[in-house]
């Protein structure tokens, strides 16, 4: 909420007669504020009226004053009413009405007149006004429907290892990788089936520790390839698609495994 500079109200006295030499000048001063988080438009005016509460509703205010509210100021706004004590009629009750207006519209006014004794003006005055206008909300732009994110193209695909650590895989050895949309990972290392969990964020890719069956390989080269493949999964930090092939990279960006799509 924009705040408003404190405005010291100049005095405008309606129907005041010339004061006798012995008349005393009295002062009513205080603050006007409001609680709503509303910004006033440029050109807002604060008016404070001293009214006779026993008079008819259309009776002019006994004393009133107004002052412009400087843009960019802050509440509370201060006011001062100076008046001749001869203007106050004995036995009458008085109250203050504060209004903040802009143009022809009153934005704020105290709901109940603020009772005061003008002849005892030293009591602190704090008038809280309430919003009486109508706010016109700016039209909100239409909410665009959320478009589901496109899953990475490496999910739900069976990838066959083509090379591991820069070396071609053993011919006829089944070394595969598959990552499902729920990040469950598995395949065959060469001799054994394995299981793991993947963490995929953009081009970052990590695998949890591999859990594998314990079948013995009859070919030493396949045993070594399986160990190298599991080590490559543990070292994976990034992924790329290159010429339709899945490339796993370590933390330095070095290729550690290249796999070819076999089926979806």
GROMACS .gro file of C-alpha atoms in nm, residues 5 7-9 43-46 66-70:
model
   13
    5UNK     CA    1   0.270   1.229   0.364
    7UNK     CA    2  -0.092   1.671   0.578
    8UNK     CA    3  -0.139   1.967   0.810
    9UNK     CA    4  -0.487   2.099   0.742
   43UNK     CA    5  -0.536   1.448  -0.596
   44UNK     CA    6  -0.689   1.294  -0.282
   45UNK     CA    7  -0.822   1.542  -0.024
   46UNK     CA    8  -0.859   1.515   0.354
   66UNK     CA    9  -0.933   2.064   0.411
   67UNK     CA   10  -0.591   1.995   0.265
   68UNK     CA   11  -0.454   1.796  -0.027
   69UNK     CA   12  -0.273   1.471   0.049
   70UNK     CA   13   0.070   1.465  -0.108
   0.00000   0.00000   0.00000
